[in-house]
Short mmCIF file of C-alpha atoms in Angstrom, two decimals:
data_model
loop_
_atom_site.label_atom_id
_atom_site.label_comp_id
_atom_site.label_asym_id
_atom_site.label_seq_id
_atom_site.Cartn_x
_atom_site.Cartn_y
_atom_site.Cartn_z
CA MET A 1 -64.03 -45.55 11.42
CA SER A 2 -61.12 -47.21 9.39
CA GLY A 3 -58.36 -44.95 11.17
CA VAL A 4 -56.47 -46.24 14.61
CA SER A 5 -58.49 -49.02 16.30
CA LYS A 6 -57.77 -50.60 19.41
CA GLY A 7 -55.98 -53.89 18.89
CA SER A 8 -54.20 -52.66 16.08
CA GLU A 9 -50.63 -50.87 16.03
CA SER A 10 -50.45 -50.32 12.06
CA VAL A 11 -51.03 -46.72 11.24
CA LYS A 12 -53.42 -46.60 8.15
CA GLY A 13 -53.42 -43.69 5.20
CA PRO A 14 -50.39 -42.47 3.32
CA PHE A 15 -47.66 -43.78 6.08
CA ARG A 16 -48.75 -47.53 6.22
CA ARG A 17 -44.98 -48.76 6.57
CA LEU A 18 -44.65 -46.79 9.93
CA GLN A 19 -45.64 -49.18 12.81
CA ARG A 20 -46.69 -47.71 16.03
CA SER A 21 -45.92 -49.34 19.11
CA ALA A 22 -47.80 -48.35 22.57
CA VAL A 23 -45.77 -45.61 24.67
CA GLU A 24 -44.03 -47.53 27.48
CA SER A 25 -41.73 -45.07 28.71
CA VAL A 26 -41.91 -41.17 28.63
CA GLU A 27 -38.27 -39.28 28.36
CA THR A 28 -37.14 -36.69 29.74
CA PRO A 29 -38.37 -33.36 27.69
CA VAL A 30 -35.77 -31.69 25.50
CA GLN A 31 -35.36 -28.44 24.16
CA TRP A 32 -36.13 -28.84 20.47
CA SER A 33 -33.80 -27.73 17.93
CA PRO A 34 -33.45 -28.71 14.00
CA VAL A 35 -29.78 -29.54 14.72
CA SER A 36 -29.80 -31.12 17.85
CA ILE A 37 -29.05 -34.48 16.68
CA SER A 38 -27.94 -36.27 14.00
CA TRP A 39 -30.72 -37.79 12.52
CA GLU A 40 -32.50 -33.95 12.37
CA GLN A 41 -29.08 -33.11 10.74
CA SER A 42 -29.22 -35.63 7.76
CA LEU A 43 -32.94 -34.78 7.25
CA VAL A 44 -32.05 -31.27 6.86
CA GLU A 45 -29.34 -32.27 4.45
CA ALA A 46 -31.91 -34.36 2.25
CA ALA A 47 -34.10 -31.11 1.89
CA THR A 48 -31.11 -29.51 0.91
CA ALA A 49 -30.16 -31.72 -1.43
CA ILE A 50 -33.64 -32.10 -2.98
CA TYR A 51 -33.96 -28.12 -2.92
CA GLY A 52 -30.45 -28.05 -4.99
CA GLY A 53 -32.33 -30.70 -7.57
CA ARG A 54 -29.74 -33.54 -6.04
CA VAL A 55 -32.31 -36.16 -5.95
CA ASP A 56 -29.88 -38.83 -6.21
CA VAL A 57 -27.83 -37.43 -2.85
CA ALA A 58 -31.12 -37.24 -1.14
CA SER A 59 -32.08 -40.69 -1.84
CA GLN A 60 -28.96 -41.81 -0.55
CA ILE A 61 -29.26 -40.16 2.43
CA LEU A 62 -32.90 -41.31 3.01
CA ARG A 63 -31.79 -45.08 2.38
CA ARG A 64 -29.18 -44.54 5.18
CA MET A 65 -31.80 -43.20 7.44
CA SER A 66 -34.45 -46.03 6.52
CA ALA A 67 -32.03 -48.72 7.69
CA MET A 68 -31.84 -47.27 11.28
CA PRO A 69 -33.86 -49.28 13.96
CA ASN A 70 -36.89 -47.06 14.82
CA PRO A 71 -39.38 -48.69 17.43
CA MET A 72 -41.81 -45.37 17.15
CA SER A 73 -41.84 -45.75 20.85
CA ASN A 74 -41.75 -41.81 21.61
CA SER A 75 -41.96 -38.38 20.21
CA LYS A 76 -38.75 -38.30 18.85
CA GLN A 77 -38.65 -41.34 17.02
CA LYS A 78 -42.18 -40.74 15.80
CA LEU A 79 -41.16 -37.36 14.32
CA MET A 80 -38.11 -38.98 12.67
CA GLY A 81 -40.60 -41.72 10.78
CA TYR A 82 -42.95 -39.06 10.01
CA MET A 83 -40.49 -36.83 8.54
CA LEU A 84 -38.63 -39.86 6.61
CA SER A 85 -41.77 -40.68 5.24
CA ALA A 86 -42.58 -37.49 4.28
CA LEU A 87 -39.33 -36.77 2.32
CA GLU A 88 -39.57 -40.21 0.66
CA SER A 89 -42.87 -39.37 -0.78
CA ARG A 90 -41.46 -36.15 -2.20
CA VAL A 91 -38.58 -37.96 -3.81
CA SER A 92 -40.83 -41.01 -4.69
CA PRO A 93 -44.22 -40.05 -5.00
CA VAL A 94 -45.37 -42.56 -7.50
CA ASP A 95 -44.04 -45.50 -4.88
CA TYR A 96 -45.12 -43.51 -1.88
CA PRO A 97 -48.12 -40.79 -2.51
CA PRO A 98 -48.02 -37.98 -0.53
CA PRO A 99 -51.54 -37.36 1.57
CA VAL A 100 -53.54 -34.97 -0.37
CA ALA A 101 -57.29 -36.12 -0.62
CA GLU A 102 -56.88 -38.18 2.93
CA LEU A 103 -56.62 -34.27 4.48
CA PHE A 104 -60.55 -34.09 3.42
CA THR A 105 -61.55 -37.06 4.92
CA GLU A 106 -64.29 -37.69 7.95
CA GLU A 107 -61.35 -39.87 9.22
CA HIS A 108 -59.00 -36.94 9.27
CA VAL A 109 -61.58 -34.55 10.53
CA LEU A 110 -61.62 -36.81 13.75
CA SER A 111 -58.12 -36.95 14.27
CA VAL A 112 -57.43 -33.32 14.11
CA GLN A 113 -60.30 -33.17 16.66
CA SER A 114 -58.85 -35.35 19.02
CA LEU A 115 -55.78 -33.25 18.83
CA TYR A 116 -57.82 -30.10 19.73
CA ASP A 117 -59.35 -32.18 22.69
CA MET A 118 -56.09 -33.35 23.88
CA SER A 119 -53.75 -30.44 23.70
CA PRO A 120 -54.14 -27.86 26.33
CA CYS A 121 -52.81 -25.05 23.58
CA PHE A 122 -55.63 -25.86 21.41
CA ARG A 123 -58.24 -26.28 24.07
CA VAL A 124 -57.20 -22.59 25.56
CA GLY A 125 -57.02 -20.87 22.19
CA PHE A 126 -60.49 -21.93 21.56
CA MET A 127 -61.54 -20.44 25.13
CA ALA A 128 -59.58 -17.24 23.95
CA ALA A 129 -61.97 -16.90 20.89
CA ASN A 130 -65.13 -17.48 23.37
CA ARG A 131 -63.72 -14.92 25.93
CA ALA A 132 -63.30 -12.32 22.84
CA ILE A 133 -67.02 -13.25 21.28
CA LEU A 134 -68.62 -12.86 24.89
CA GLU A 135 -66.64 -9.58 25.23
CA ALA A 136 -68.13 -8.19 21.95
CA LEU A 137 -71.69 -9.38 23.16
CA SER A 138 -70.98 -7.56 26.36
CA GLU A 139 -70.41 -4.38 24.42
CA GLN A 140 -73.93 -4.23 23.16
CA PRO A 141 -76.04 -4.87 26.43
CA SER A 142 -79.27 -3.59 24.35
CA THR A 143 -79.34 -7.06 22.84
CA ASN A 144 -79.42 -10.48 24.14
CA LYS A 145 -78.86 -12.21 20.53
CA LEU A 146 -75.79 -13.44 19.41
CA HIS A 147 -75.02 -14.48 15.67
CA VAL A 148 -71.81 -16.84 15.18
CA ILE A 149 -70.87 -17.50 12.02
CA ASP A 150 -68.10 -20.40 11.48
CA PHE A 151 -66.54 -21.15 8.39
CA ASP A 152 -64.97 -24.60 9.78
CA ILE A 153 -66.20 -25.77 13.01
CA GLY A 154 -63.26 -27.56 13.86
CA ARG A 155 -64.11 -28.18 17.72
CA GLU A 156 -67.63 -28.77 18.71
CA LYS A 157 -66.86 -28.52 22.22
CA GLN A 158 -66.19 -25.02 21.58
CA TYR A 159 -70.07 -24.47 21.26
CA HIS A 160 -70.59 -26.59 24.13
CA ASN A 161 -68.64 -23.76 26.59
CA LEU A 162 -69.90 -20.80 24.81
CA LEU A 163 -73.58 -22.28 25.60
CA ALA A 164 -72.56 -22.50 29.05
CA ALA A 165 -71.33 -19.28 29.45
CA LEU A 166 -74.23 -17.77 28.08
CA SER A 167 -76.39 -20.05 30.46
CA ILE A 168 -74.55 -17.95 33.48
CA SER A 169 -74.69 -14.27 32.18
CA GLN A 170 -78.20 -14.32 30.78
CA ALA A 171 -79.54 -13.20 34.24
CA GLY A 172 -83.26 -14.11 33.71
CA ASN A 173 -83.29 -12.97 30.15
CA GLN A 174 -83.08 -15.93 27.89
CA SER A 175 -80.21 -15.51 25.28
CA THR A 176 -80.44 -16.53 21.63
CA LEU A 177 -77.36 -18.23 19.67
CA LYS A 178 -77.32 -18.41 16.28
CA ILE A 179 -74.98 -20.42 14.44
CA THR A 180 -74.25 -20.09 11.25
CA THR A 181 -72.11 -22.46 9.52
CA LEU A 182 -70.94 -23.30 5.92
CA ALA A 183 -71.16 -26.88 4.56
CA ASP A 184 -68.16 -27.76 1.96
CA SER A 185 -65.50 -30.66 1.14
CA ILE A 186 -64.83 -31.30 4.70
CA ASN A 187 -67.83 -30.28 6.71
CA GLY A 188 -70.43 -31.96 4.92
CA GLU A 189 -74.03 -31.43 5.51
CA GLU A 190 -74.55 -34.62 7.46
CA ARG A 191 -71.76 -34.06 9.81
CA LEU A 192 -73.19 -30.49 10.33
CA ARG A 193 -76.70 -31.60 11.16
CA MET A 194 -75.26 -34.07 13.79
CA ILE A 195 -73.42 -31.27 15.29
CA GLY A 196 -76.57 -29.27 15.40
CA ASP A 197 -78.79 -31.87 16.69
CA ARG A 198 -76.14 -32.38 19.59
CA LEU A 199 -75.94 -28.77 20.65
CA SER A 200 -79.86 -28.67 20.59
CA GLU A 201 -79.58 -31.56 22.89
CA LEU A 202 -77.41 -29.40 25.42
CA THR A 203 -79.44 -26.14 24.81
CA ALA A 204 -82.51 -27.80 26.58
CA LYS A 205 -80.17 -28.55 29.61
CA GLU A 206 -78.57 -24.75 29.46
CA GLY A 207 -81.69 -22.97 28.75
CA VAL A 208 -80.40 -21.14 25.91
CA ARG A 209 -82.24 -20.84 22.48
CA LEU A 210 -80.10 -22.12 19.68
CA VAL A 211 -80.64 -21.68 16.09
CA PHE A 212 -78.29 -23.48 13.64
CA ASN A 213 -78.28 -23.07 10.18
CA ILE A 214 -76.25 -24.89 7.63
CA VAL A 215 -75.88 -22.84 4.09
CA ARG A 216 -73.77 -23.95 0.74
CA GLN A 217 -72.69 -21.19 -1.16
CA LYS A 218 -70.07 -20.05 -3.19
CA LEU A 219 -67.55 -17.39 -1.73
CA SER A 220 -68.48 -14.88 -4.10
CA GLU A 221 -72.35 -15.64 -2.83
CA LEU A 222 -71.75 -14.58 0.91
CA SER A 223 -73.66 -11.53 2.21
CA ARG A 224 -75.43 -10.52 5.31
CA ASP A 225 -78.72 -11.49 3.43
CA SER A 226 -77.53 -14.97 2.41
CA LEU A 227 -76.15 -15.75 6.08
CA GLY A 228 -79.59 -14.80 7.79
CA CYS A 229 -77.73 -11.64 9.61
CA GLU A 230 -80.39 -9.42 11.50
CA PRO A 231 -79.72 -5.96 12.42
CA ASP A 232 -80.73 -6.73 16.06
CA GLU A 233 -77.65 -9.53 16.69
CA VAL A 234 -74.12 -9.37 17.85
CA LEU A 235 -72.41 -10.33 14.94
CA ALA A 236 -69.52 -12.61 15.26
CA VAL A 237 -67.17 -14.48 12.89
CA ASN A 238 -65.04 -17.69 13.92
CA LEU A 239 -61.95 -18.20 11.75
CA ALA A 240 -60.51 -20.98 14.04
CA PHE A 241 -57.65 -22.78 12.02
CA LYS A 242 -59.35 -21.85 8.59
CA LEU A 243 -57.28 -19.45 6.84
CA TYR A 244 -54.00 -21.53 6.63
CA ARG A 245 -55.81 -24.29 4.71
CA MET A 246 -57.07 -21.75 2.27
CA PRO A 247 -54.80 -20.98 -0.83
CA ASP A 248 -53.27 -17.14 -1.05
CA LYS A 249 -51.83 -15.59 -3.83
CA SER A 250 -48.49 -17.72 -4.05
CA VAL A 251 -50.65 -20.71 -5.47
CA SER A 252 -53.78 -19.13 -7.24
CA ALA A 253 -54.26 -15.61 -8.99
CA GLU A 254 -57.73 -15.44 -7.48
CA ASN A 255 -56.31 -15.47 -3.83
CA PRO A 256 -59.54 -17.51 -2.19
CA ARG A 257 -57.97 -16.32 1.48
CA TYR A 258 -57.79 -12.69 0.53
CA ASP A 259 -61.28 -13.08 -0.91
CA LEU A 260 -63.03 -14.50 2.27
CA LEU A 261 -61.42 -11.77 4.42
CA ARG A 262 -62.34 -9.27 2.28
CA ARG A 263 -65.87 -10.85 2.29
CA VAL A 264 -66.33 -11.25 6.19
CA LYS A 265 -65.25 -7.70 6.47
CA GLY A 266 -67.81 -6.76 4.35
CA LEU A 267 -70.36 -8.32 6.78
CA GLY A 268 -69.67 -5.89 9.44
CA PRO A 269 -68.90 -8.09 12.28
CA ARG A 270 -68.46 -6.90 15.79
CA VAL A 271 -65.63 -9.13 16.40
CA VAL A 272 -63.47 -11.63 14.25
CA THR A 273 -61.75 -14.23 16.06
CA LEU A 274 -58.54 -15.74 14.60
CA LEU A 275 -56.85 -18.91 15.65
CA GLU A 276 -53.56 -20.18 13.90
CA GLN A 277 -50.81 -22.61 14.76
CA GLU A 278 -47.75 -20.43 14.89
CA MET A 279 -45.11 -21.77 12.14
CA ASN A 280 -43.63 -20.17 9.01
CA GLY A 281 -44.90 -23.06 6.60
CA ASN A 282 -45.98 -21.23 3.41
CA THR A 283 -43.67 -19.24 1.41
CA ALA A 284 -40.53 -19.89 3.14
CA PRO A 285 -37.78 -22.04 0.87
CA PHE A 286 -37.73 -25.93 1.48
CA PRO A 287 -34.95 -26.34 3.44
CA MET A 288 -36.04 -23.56 6.16
CA ARG A 289 -39.66 -25.14 6.02
CA MET A 290 -38.23 -28.40 6.97
CA GLU A 291 -36.29 -27.27 9.88
CA GLU A 292 -39.38 -25.05 11.12
CA ALA A 293 -41.43 -28.11 10.64
CA LEU A 294 -38.78 -30.21 12.87
CA VAL A 295 -38.96 -27.50 15.57
CA TYR A 296 -43.02 -27.26 15.41
CA TYR A 297 -43.93 -30.72 15.26
CA GLY A 298 -41.26 -31.90 17.61
CA ALA A 299 -42.42 -29.94 20.33
CA LEU A 300 -46.14 -30.35 19.48
CA LEU A 301 -45.44 -34.16 19.28
CA GLU A 302 -43.88 -33.97 22.57
CA SER A 303 -46.61 -31.91 24.16
CA ILE A 304 -49.21 -34.56 23.17
CA GLU A 305 -46.71 -37.30 24.57
CA TYR A 306 -47.26 -35.41 28.07
CA SER A 307 -50.81 -34.78 27.92
CA GLN A 308 -53.56 -36.69 29.76
CA GLY A 309 -55.88 -38.73 27.71
CA ASP A 310 -56.54 -42.01 26.11
CA GLN A 311 -54.05 -44.05 24.59
CA TRP A 312 -56.08 -44.68 21.25
CA GLU A 313 -57.14 -40.57 21.18
CA ARG A 314 -53.34 -40.00 21.19
CA ALA A 315 -52.80 -42.39 18.19
CA ARG A 316 -55.51 -40.78 16.40
CA ALA A 317 -54.30 -37.45 16.81
CA GLU A 318 -50.80 -38.35 16.10
CA GLU A 319 -51.93 -40.09 13.10
CA GLY A 320 -53.62 -36.94 12.10
CA LEU A 321 -50.24 -34.90 12.43
CA SER A 322 -48.56 -37.36 10.28
CA ARG A 323 -50.53 -36.50 7.48
CA LYS A 324 -50.64 -32.63 8.10
CA LEU A 325 -46.82 -33.17 8.28
CA GLY A 326 -46.83 -35.44 5.19
CA ASN A 327 -48.45 -32.71 3.15
CA LEU A 328 -46.39 -29.59 4.35
CA VAL A 329 -42.78 -31.54 3.29
CA ALA A 330 -43.97 -33.69 0.34
CA CYS A 331 -46.46 -31.13 -1.63
CA GLU A 332 -46.24 -28.56 -3.56
CA GLY A 333 -48.48 -25.94 -5.73
CA GLY A 334 -52.46 -26.79 -5.12
CA ASP A 335 -51.70 -30.21 -3.56
CA ARG A 336 -50.07 -28.29 -0.39
CA VAL A 337 -52.89 -27.91 1.89
CA GLU A 338 -50.70 -27.24 4.98
CA ARG A 339 -49.80 -23.49 4.81
CA CYS A 340 -49.23 -22.12 7.96
CA GLU A 341 -48.19 -18.75 8.85
CA VAL A 342 -46.49 -16.88 11.65
CA PHE A 343 -48.66 -14.14 13.29
CA GLY A 344 -46.72 -11.42 12.13
CA LYS A 345 -47.77 -12.51 8.74
CA TRP A 346 -51.28 -12.89 9.49
CA ARG A 347 -51.33 -9.21 11.24
CA ASP A 348 -50.14 -7.85 7.89
CA ARG A 349 -52.89 -9.79 6.03
CA MET A 350 -55.93 -8.82 8.52
CA GLY A 351 -54.56 -5.52 8.26
CA MET A 352 -54.84 -5.24 4.16
CA ALA A 353 -58.42 -6.60 4.29
CA GLY A 354 -59.12 -3.59 6.66
CA PHE A 355 -59.30 -5.33 10.15
CA GLU A 356 -57.75 -3.78 13.25
CA LEU A 357 -56.90 -5.51 16.23
CA LYS A 358 -59.32 -5.67 18.97
CA PRO A 359 -57.74 -5.14 22.40
CA GLN A 360 -58.38 -7.63 24.81
CA VAL A 361 -59.28 -6.31 28.36
CA ARG A 362 -57.04 -7.53 31.32
CA HIS A 363 -59.53 -9.72 32.75
CA VAL A 364 -59.95 -11.78 29.71
CA ALA A 365 -56.04 -12.02 29.82
CA GLU A 366 -56.22 -13.23 33.24
CA SER A 367 -58.85 -16.06 33.05
CA LEU A 368 -56.85 -17.36 30.03
CA GLU A 369 -54.16 -17.81 32.27
CA GLU A 370 -55.90 -19.46 34.75
CA ALA A 371 -57.49 -21.71 32.42
CA LEU A 372 -54.15 -22.97 31.11
CA ARG A 373 -53.10 -23.79 34.65
CA CYS A 374 -55.94 -25.52 35.43
CA CYS A 375 -55.87 -27.83 32.31
CA ARG A 376 -52.48 -28.44 31.88
CA PRO A 377 -51.10 -31.36 33.24
CA ASN A 378 -47.07 -30.58 32.76
CA SER A 379 -45.33 -27.61 33.69
CA GLY A 380 -43.92 -28.06 29.76
CA PHE A 381 -47.32 -26.18 28.75
CA ARG A 382 -45.82 -22.52 28.82
CA THR A 383 -47.62 -19.75 30.57
CA MET A 384 -49.89 -17.61 28.27
CA LYS A 385 -48.11 -14.37 26.94
CA GLU A 386 -49.39 -11.52 24.95
CA GLU A 387 -47.46 -10.66 22.10
CA ASN A 388 -48.02 -7.85 19.47
CA GLY A 389 -51.81 -8.16 20.23
CA GLY A 390 -52.03 -11.86 20.03
CA PHE A 391 -52.27 -14.30 22.99
CA CYS A 392 -49.48 -16.98 22.59
CA PHE A 393 -49.89 -20.58 24.07
CA GLY A 394 -47.01 -23.25 23.61
CA TRP A 395 -44.86 -25.99 25.05
CA ARG A 396 -41.32 -25.15 26.70
CA GLY A 397 -39.77 -22.55 24.07
CA ARG A 398 -41.96 -22.77 21.32
CA THR A 399 -45.22 -21.00 20.78
CA LEU A 400 -47.73 -23.63 19.05
CA ILE A 401 -50.76 -21.29 18.98
CA VAL A 402 -51.86 -17.86 18.78
CA ALA A 403 -55.26 -16.45 19.35
CA SER A 404 -56.33 -13.03 18.05
CA ALA A 405 -59.50 -10.76 17.78
CA TRP A 406 -60.34 -8.56 15.20
CA ARG A 407 -62.76 -5.83 14.36
#
């Protein structure tokens, strides 16, 4: 992989001019606010100037900030460096090309996987999806066949955990787990086959029968028949960090995001699990989007700084975050892949597509709370809370992830 390698401190990709240094000390955690310190105010002022068409004023602010020393040795300094690079890309895209194609590379997929594995909030979010899927299976005691359609297997370990849970619950009756996943520009067939092979090795130990199918279809071709759905299966659809990357009506008149939801509803699943980052980063005006990104990514980077894990794994996760943030800030239109929404908007979108929130039973909430207590290395990872039908996980005063289940 050409990303972060041991023995090198430089960040490859669209932000090559930023240099990383090893984290030598951890600062006292702060409550993140978009206007808590002067450099944040300067970044917001630059964004406001860009939004108002005063690019010369923004350029002057960015030049002044670029002259400031920044060792990139803690989360606040990294956030400043990433934001500065993103705004420079927005002002001078020819000199500093923003990350677009890079978000569809294997290197970026691995970076995002590192983020999912390192952050307790993401890990417990995937647990919440599994709990909802298992609960749907338990509601159909006449069958031990589970079929999960996953449009974007972002975290392979989600299925490691699901297989282990099925093994424990099968009580002498061998369970069957069918996973159907769709190959696309991000999830190529070779990568998905490798995931399937590793899961097959695991099922031999867990005693669960695995059927792993890879399909390549257009959205308009999706149907129960084309996806191999059978009447005696419990059908679940896993939408984990998938929808925010799909264009909506603000980008395309075809509205692929809504089209996918409508077609998923037509499959008649027992449960649809939705995981999304809690950030108003889609249709908000640019200065507001900048402030939102400062708060969200400030909290996320700080939480990673306090997470347990290998230094190089952390560096790879941070490199992925720099691309995500760069795309969110520097790009518009079809080039902007990062289009996160807050849960209230997702709730409205799911409702318009015909879905209803699936109430989560109390023991599921209690098990997630216990899981967060066990896997979080620092008290800054906020205890789980239920809000408007979603399970919220976050760092200090900021919700980072919301998990929900629908039918």
